[in-house]
């Protein structure tokens, strides 16, 4: 992607390495203050005292938690994709991928252990599903490091919101599980902040970066495993219909949140292609706003304008 002057908006700018290093340091300091371990959020004492005390979760609550688990387990593929796609990027970006992996590693373990200890779901079926997801692997269609940063910012914002919605739904049934979900959401918030600010510093440097941003945002989808694509569509529709993550949540807490933070309404790119991309992005947001206002389920998204990011969140961060 380039403007008439030939400026490229695919790669991250090496000149921004000091700023990227500062973002990495900020993240490490925040993560160190919020350090945690899985056992802190597991009902170990209650389980030892009353192994059969936990009531099963409702179908909607369990479906949401299992959806998150089945995408969290694909971490090896997400890490591989990020490492490959970012290998030529400034050193702070490459280091962040390793830091991110170490922090994401606990999420699937915590969710699986909690479901096992609380006796929720069919553990054998869940184990088969996990193996199927990892066996199927995961690929992406993003074409550049900057697109990857936009994608991961959106994806982490979706994941954070999904966990908070699920925590709210689980609170009346299992306050301990709700606390664990909110703890994972804090990780996702820190990760989102890093990617979000990498995007912002590039937009501040050159508004032409809105062109690849528009391409990613208007076609965003969560990184599902292909082995569960159809099944996940049914699950997301069910969860959304029972008070879980919806198009309205995606519009308000993801698209509008990032739109405002990135100052998209104030962008005035010089290149003709970038200006056209910005016009199309505004049309996409307008259509998404109408769907969100109607209260449609998760599958009700404006296909003609691109796919909204309303698929179940995952640990998965797509590679650029």
C-alpha positions as a Python dict, from the first residue, in 0.01 Angstrom:
ca = {
    (1, 'X'): (0, 0, 0),
    (2, 'X'): (138, 338, -93),
    (3, 'X'): (28, 691, -164),
    (4, 'X'): (101, 876, -491),
    (5, 'X'): (430, 990, -346),
    (6, 'X'): (543, 630, -312),
    (7, 'X'): (548, 615, 68),
    (8, 'X'): (490, 262, 194),
    (9, 'X'): (265, 189, 490),
    (10, 'X'): (331, -179, 544),
    (11, 'X'): (631, -195, 775),
    (12, 'X'): (695, -55, 1119),
    (13, 'X'): (928, 244, 1126),
    (14, 'X'): (1280, 169, 1256),
    (15, 'X'): (1307, 533, 1366),
    (16, 'X'): (1037, 462, 1625),
    (17, 'X'): (1242, 195, 1802),
    (18, 'X'): (1311, 413, 2111),
    (19, 'X'): (939, 475, 2150),
    (20, 'X'): (861, 106, 2102),
    (21, 'X'): (1124, 20, 2364),
    (22, 'X'): (952, 259, 2605),
    (23, 'X'): (618, 87, 2544),
    (24, 'X'): (780, -250, 2614),
    (25, 'X'): (930, -120, 2940),
    (26, 'X'): (593, 22, 3043),
    (27, 'X'): (429, -313, 2979),
    (28, 'X'): (688, -510, 3175),
    (29, 'X'): (654, -278, 3475),
    (30, 'X'): (275, -303, 3473),
    (31, 'X'): (281, -681, 3431),
    (32, 'X'): (529, -718, 3719),
    (33, 'X'): (295, -528, 3949),
    (34, 'X'): (6, -755, 3850),
    (35, 'X'): (197, -1085, 3855),
    (36, 'X'): (-24, -1387, 3925),
    (37, 'X'): (-33, -1765, 3920),
    (38, 'X'): (-312, -2006, 3829),
    (39, 'X'): (-344, -2163, 4172),
    (40, 'X'): (-451, -1828, 4320),
    (41, 'X'): (-775, -1841, 4123),
    (42, 'X'): (-865, -2208, 4160),
    (43, 'X'): (-1117, -2329, 4422),
    (44, 'X'): (-865, -2571, 4574),
    (45, 'X'): (-969, -2536, 4939),
    (46, 'X'): (-1339, -2560, 4858),
    (47, 'X'): (-1281, -2861, 4635),
    (48, 'X'): (-1079, -3043, 4902),
    (49, 'X'): (-1343, -2974, 5166),
    (50, 'X'): (-1651, -3040, 4951),
    (51, 'X'): (-1559, -3212, 4623),
    (52, 'X'): (-1922, -3211, 4502),
    (53, 'X'): (-2022, -2868, 4627),
    (54, 'X'): (-1999, -2676, 4300),
    (55, 'X'): (-2319, -2645, 4103),
    (56, 'X'): (-2286, -2688, 3727),
    (57, 'X'): (-2277, -2369, 3524),
    (58, 'X'): (-2572, -2284, 3303),
    (59, 'X'): (-2537, -2388, 2942),
    (60, 'X'): (-2478, -2028, 2828),
    (61, 'X'): (-2207, -1962, 3088),
    (62, 'X'): (-2031, -2292, 3022),
    (63, 'X'): (-2044, -2242, 2644),
    (64, 'X'): (-1878, -1901, 2676),
    (65, 'X'): (-1600, -2031, 2901),
    (66, 'X'): (-1537, -2333, 2679),
    (67, 'X'): (-1524, -2111, 2369),
    (68, 'X'): (-1252, -1903, 2533),
    (69, 'X'): (-1063, -2217, 2635),
    (70, 'X'): (-1073, -2371, 2288),
    (71, 'X'): (-916, -2063, 2135),
    (72, 'X'): (-667, -2007, 2417),
    (73, 'X'): (-517, -2352, 2357),
    (74, 'X'): (-399, -2247, 2011),
    (75, 'X'): (-126, -2031, 2165),
    (76, 'X'): (158, -2232, 2003),
    (77, 'X'): (26, -2149, 1656),
    (78, 'X'): (-30, -1782, 1737),
    (79, 'X'): (324, -1750, 1874),
    (80, 'X'): (470, -1921, 1569),
    (81, 'X'): (280, -1690, 1336),
    (82, 'X'): (378, -1376, 1522),
    (83, 'X'): (743, -1476, 1545),
    (84, 'X'): (758, -1543, 1173),
    (85, 'X'): (568, -1233, 1067),
    (86, 'X'): (762, -995, 1291),
    (87, 'X'): (1113, -1134, 1252),
    (88, 'X'): (1231, -825, 1064),
    (89, 'X'): (1072, -573, 1302),
    (90, 'X'): (1246, -359, 1565),
    (91, 'X'): (1380, -558, 1859),
    (92, 'X'): (1121, -436, 2115),
    (93, 'X'): (840, -579, 1901),
    (94, 'X'): (1009, -918, 1876),
    (95, 'X'): (1076, -923, 2250),
    (96, 'X'): (716, -835, 2324),
    (97, 'X'): (602, -1148, 2138),
    (98, 'X'): (805, -1359, 2381),
    (99, 'X'): (680, -1166, 2684),
    (100, 'X'): (323, -1189, 2556),
    (101, 'X'): (354, -1566, 2512),
    (102, 'X'): (477, -1615, 2869),
    (103, 'X'): (182, -1415, 3004),
    (104, 'X'): (-78, -1582, 2784),
    (105, 'X'): (47, -1929, 2873),
    (106, 'X'): (-155, -1947, 3196),
    (107, 'X'): (-492, -1866, 3046),
    (108, 'X'): (-588, -2203, 2898),
    (109, 'X'): (-442, -2382, 3201),
    (110, 'X'): (-651, -2175, 3442),
    (111, 'X'): (-975, -2224, 3246),
    (112, 'X'): (-925, -2599, 3202),
    (113, 'X'): (-827, -2654, 3565),
    (114, 'X'): (-1124, -2456, 3689),
    (115, 'X'): (-1370, -2652, 3477),
    (116, 'X'): (-1216, -2979, 3593),
    (117, 'X'): (-1219, -2890, 3963),
    (118, 'X'): (-1574, -2757, 3951),
    (119, 'X'): (-1699, -3060, 3757),
    (120, 'X'): (-1830, -2861, 3463),
    (121, 'X'): (-1881, -3010, 3119),
    (122, 'X'): (-1755, -3336, 2975),
    (123, 'X'): (-1376, -3344, 3026),
    (124, 'X'): (-1326, -3620, 2770),
    (125, 'X'): (-1516, -3429, 2501),
    (126, 'X'): (-1329, -3112, 2594),
    (127, 'X'): (-995, -3293, 2562),
    (128, 'X'): (-1090, -3419, 2216),
    (129, 'X'): (-1190, -3070, 2113),
    (130, 'X'): (-860, -2927, 2237),
    (131, 'X'): (-661, -3180, 2035),
    (132, 'X'): (-870, -3114, 1724),
    (133, 'X'): (-813, -2739, 1751),
    (134, 'X'): (-436, -2770, 1788),
    (135, 'X'): (-410, -3037, 1518),
    (136, 'X'): (-594, -2814, 1271),
    (137, 'X'): (-348, -2532, 1336),
    (138, 'X'): (-410, -2175, 1232),
    (139, 'X'): (-311, -1945, 946),
    (140, 'X'): (-368, -1577, 876),
    (141, 'X'): (-411, -1354, 573),
    (142, 'X'): (-249, -1036, 701),
    (143, 'X'): (14, -895, 472),
    (144, 'X'): (240, -675, 681),
    (145, 'X'): (374, -602, 1030),
    (146, 'X'): (162, -287, 1064),
    (147, 'X'): (-152, -478, 969),
    (148, 'X'): (-52, -726, 1238),
    (149, 'X'): (-34, -451, 1499),
    (150, 'X'): (-380, -324, 1403),
    (151, 'X'): (-520, -675, 1411),
    (152, 'X'): (-372, -763, 1748),
    (153, 'X'): (-495, -435, 1901),
    (154, 'X'): (-850, -513, 1788),
    (155, 'X'): (-825, -879, 1884),
    (156, 'X'): (-700, -809, 2235),
    (157, 'X'): (-976, -550, 2284),
    (158, 'X'): (-1234, -808, 2175),
    (159, 'X'): (-1087, -1069, 2408),
    (160, 'X'): (-1085, -832, 2704),
    (161, 'X'): (-1449, -743, 2644),
    (162, 'X'): (-1553, -1105, 2596),
    (163, 'X'): (-1394, -1207, 2926),
    (164, 'X'): (-1560, -920, 3110),
    (165, 'X'): (-1900, -1006, 2960),
    (166, 'X'): (-1853, -1372, 3054),
    (167, 'X'): (-1743, -1278, 3406),
    (168, 'X'): (-2059, -1072, 3447),
    (169, 'X'): (-2271, -1365, 3332),
    (170, 'X'): (-2091, -1610, 3564),
    (171, 'X'): (-2094, -1390, 3876),
    (172, 'X'): (-2434, -1508, 4009),
    (173, 'X'): (-2347, -1873, 3944),
    (174, 'X'): (-1981, -1887, 4048),
    (175, 'X'): (-1814, -1574, 4186),
    (176, 'X'): (-1475, -1749, 4193),
    (177, 'X'): (-1489, -1819, 3822),
    (178, 'X'): (-1594, -1461, 3756),
    (179, 'X'): (-1288, -1341, 3946),
    (180, 'X'): (-1062, -1569, 3740),
    (181, 'X'): (-1212, -1439, 3415),
    (182, 'X'): (-1157, -1081, 3523),
    (183, 'X'): (-796, -1164, 3606),
    (184, 'X'): (-742, -1291, 3250),
    (185, 'X'): (-912, -978, 3118),
    (186, 'X'): (-648, -766, 3293),
    (187, 'X'): (-375, -944, 3095),
    (188, 'X'): (-564, -883, 2773),
    (189, 'X'): (-599, -515, 2861),
    (190, 'X'): (-223, -474, 2905),
    (191, 'X'): (-156, -654, 2578),
    (192, 'X'): (-413, -444, 2394),
    (193, 'X'): (-253, -126, 2527),
    (194, 'X'): (85, -219, 2380),
    (195, 'X'): (-46, -299, 2032),
    (196, 'X'): (-286, -4, 2040),
    (197, 'X'): (-6, 242, 2113),
    (198, 'X'): (224, 95, 1848),
    (199, 'X'): (-51, 171, 1596),
    (200, 'X'): (-108, 520, 1736),
    (201, 'X'): (255, 627, 1718),
    (202, 'X'): (263, 530, 1350),
    (203, 'X'): (-59, 720, 1277),
    (204, 'X'): (84, 1022, 1458),
    (205, 'X'): (393, 999, 1241),
    (206, 'X'): (206, 960, 911),
    (207, 'X'): (-171, 952, 860),
    (208, 'X'): (-120, 739, 548),
    (209, 'X'): (-115, 439, 781),
    (210, 'X'): (-493, 468, 795),
    (211, 'X'): (-511, 276, 467),
    (212, 'X'): (-390, -62, 602),
    (213, 'X'): (-573, 13, 928),
    (214, 'X'): (-900, 47, 738),
    (215, 'X'): (-837, -277, 550),
    (216, 'X'): (-793, -472, 874),
    (217, 'X'): (-1069, -313, 1082),
    (218, 'X'): (-1340, -346, 818),
    (219, 'X'): (-1269, -717, 765),
    (220, 'X'): (-1179, -821, 1117),
    (221, 'X'): (-1248, -1173, 1237),
    (222, 'X'): (-1124, -1351, 1548),
    (223, 'X'): (-862, -1624, 1486),
    (224, 'X'): (-1067, -1939, 1508),
    (225, 'X'): (-940, -2284, 1438),
    (226, 'X'): (-1078, -2399, 1103),
    (227, 'X'): (-1179, -2728, 1265),
    (228, 'X'): (-1442, -2548, 1472),
    (229, 'X'): (-1554, -2267, 1243),
    (230, 'X'): (-1914, -2385, 1199),
    (231, 'X'): (-1949, -2500, 1558),
    (232, 'X'): (-1814, -2172, 1692),
    (233, 'X'): (-2066, -1977, 1484),
    (234, 'X'): (-2346, -2164, 1657),
    (235, 'X'): (-2186, -2117, 1997),
    (236, 'X'): (-2137, -1743, 1951),
    (237, 'X'): (-2498, -1698, 1842),
    (238, 'X'): (-2618, -1887, 2149),
    (239, 'X'): (-2397, -1692, 2389),
    (240, 'X'): (-2497, -1359, 2235),
    (241, 'X'): (-2866, -1447, 2261),
    (242, 'X'): (-2823, -1516, 2634),
    (243, 'X'): (-2658, -1194, 2743),
    (244, 'X'): (-2301, -1264, 2635),
    (245, 'X'): (-2076, -1079, 2393),
    (246, 'X'): (-2281, -907, 2119),
    (247, 'X'): (-2242, -677, 1820),
    (248, 'X'): (-2328, -385, 2051),
    (249, 'X'): (-2036, -478, 2279),
    (250, 'X'): (-1804, -503, 1981),
    (251, 'X'): (-1912, -167, 1844),
    (252, 'X'): (-1895, 20, 2175),
    (253, 'X'): (-1600, -139, 2354),
    (254, 'X'): (-1378, -227, 2059),
    (255, 'X'): (-1442, -28, 1740),
    (256, 'X'): (-1558, 296, 1898),
    (257, 'X'): (-1301, 271, 2177),
    (258, 'X'): (-1008, 232, 1936),
    (259, 'X'): (-1158, 478, 1688),
    (260, 'X'): (-1155, 749, 1953),
    (261, 'X'): (-814, 657, 2091),
    (262, 'X'): (-654, 658, 1746),
    (263, 'X'): (-829, 986, 1659),
    (264, 'X'): (-958, 850, 1330),
    (265, 'X'): (-1209, 1131, 1288),
    (266, 'X'): (-922, 1381, 1294),
    (267, 'X'): (-707, 1203, 1035),
    (268, 'X'): (-652, 1384, 703),
    (269, 'X'): (-428, 1163, 488),
    (270, 'X'): (-263, 1318, 182),
    (271, 'X'): (-276, 1017, -48),
    (272, 'X'): (-584, 954, -259),
    (273, 'X'): (-591, 582, -178),
    (274, 'X'): (-573, 651, 195),
    (275, 'X'): (-854, 906, 172),
    (276, 'X'): (-1074, 656, -10),
    (277, 'X'): (-993, 393, 251),
    (278, 'X'): (-1095, 632, 528),
    (279, 'X'): (-1429, 703, 357),
    (280, 'X'): (-1500, 330, 331),
    (281, 'X'): (-1402, 277, 694),
    (282, 'X'): (-1649, 542, 804),
    (283, 'X'): (-1922, 372, 601),
    (284, 'X'): (-1835, 42, 767),
    (285, 'X'): (-1862, 195, 1113),
    (286, 'X'): (-2197, 351, 1025),
    (287, 'X'): (-2340, 16, 915),
    (288, 'X'): (-2199, -158, 1222),
    (289, 'X'): (-2355, 110, 1445),
    (290, 'X'): (-2698, 37, 1293),
    (291, 'X'): (-2660, -336, 1356),
    (292, 'X'): (-2548, -271, 1713),
    (293, 'X'): (-2844, -41, 1774),
    (294, 'X'): (-3087, -304, 1652),
    (295, 'X'): (-2953, -547, 1910),
    (296, 'X'): (-2885, -817, 1653),
    (297, 'X'): (-2717, -1139, 1755),
    (298, 'X'): (-2355, -1209, 1685),
    (299, 'X'): (-2419, -1342, 1337),
    (300, 'X'): (-2602, -1030, 1224),
    (301, 'X'): (-2314, -839, 1073),
    (302, 'X'): (-2284, -628, 758),
    (303, 'X'): (-2133, -879, 518),
    (304, 'X'): (-2128, -632, 229),
    (305, 'X'): (-1914, -393, 429),
    (306, 'X'): (-1673, -651, 566),
    (307, 'X'): (-1699, -883, 861),
    (308, 'X'): (-1736, -740, 1207),
    (309, 'X'): (-1518, -873, 1485),
    (310, 'X'): (-1795, -1058, 1659),
    (311, 'X'): (-1647, -1404, 1673),
    (312, 'X'): (-1552, -1563, 2002),
    (313, 'X'): (-1244, -1410, 2147),
    (314, 'X'): (-943, -1611, 2198),
    (315, 'X'): (-611, -1591, 2334),
    (316, 'X'): (-514, -1592, 1975),
    (317, 'X'): (-334, -1302, 1835),
    (318, 'X'): (-301, -1315, 1461),
    (319, 'X'): (36, -1286, 1303),
    (320, 'X'): (105, -1007, 1061),
}
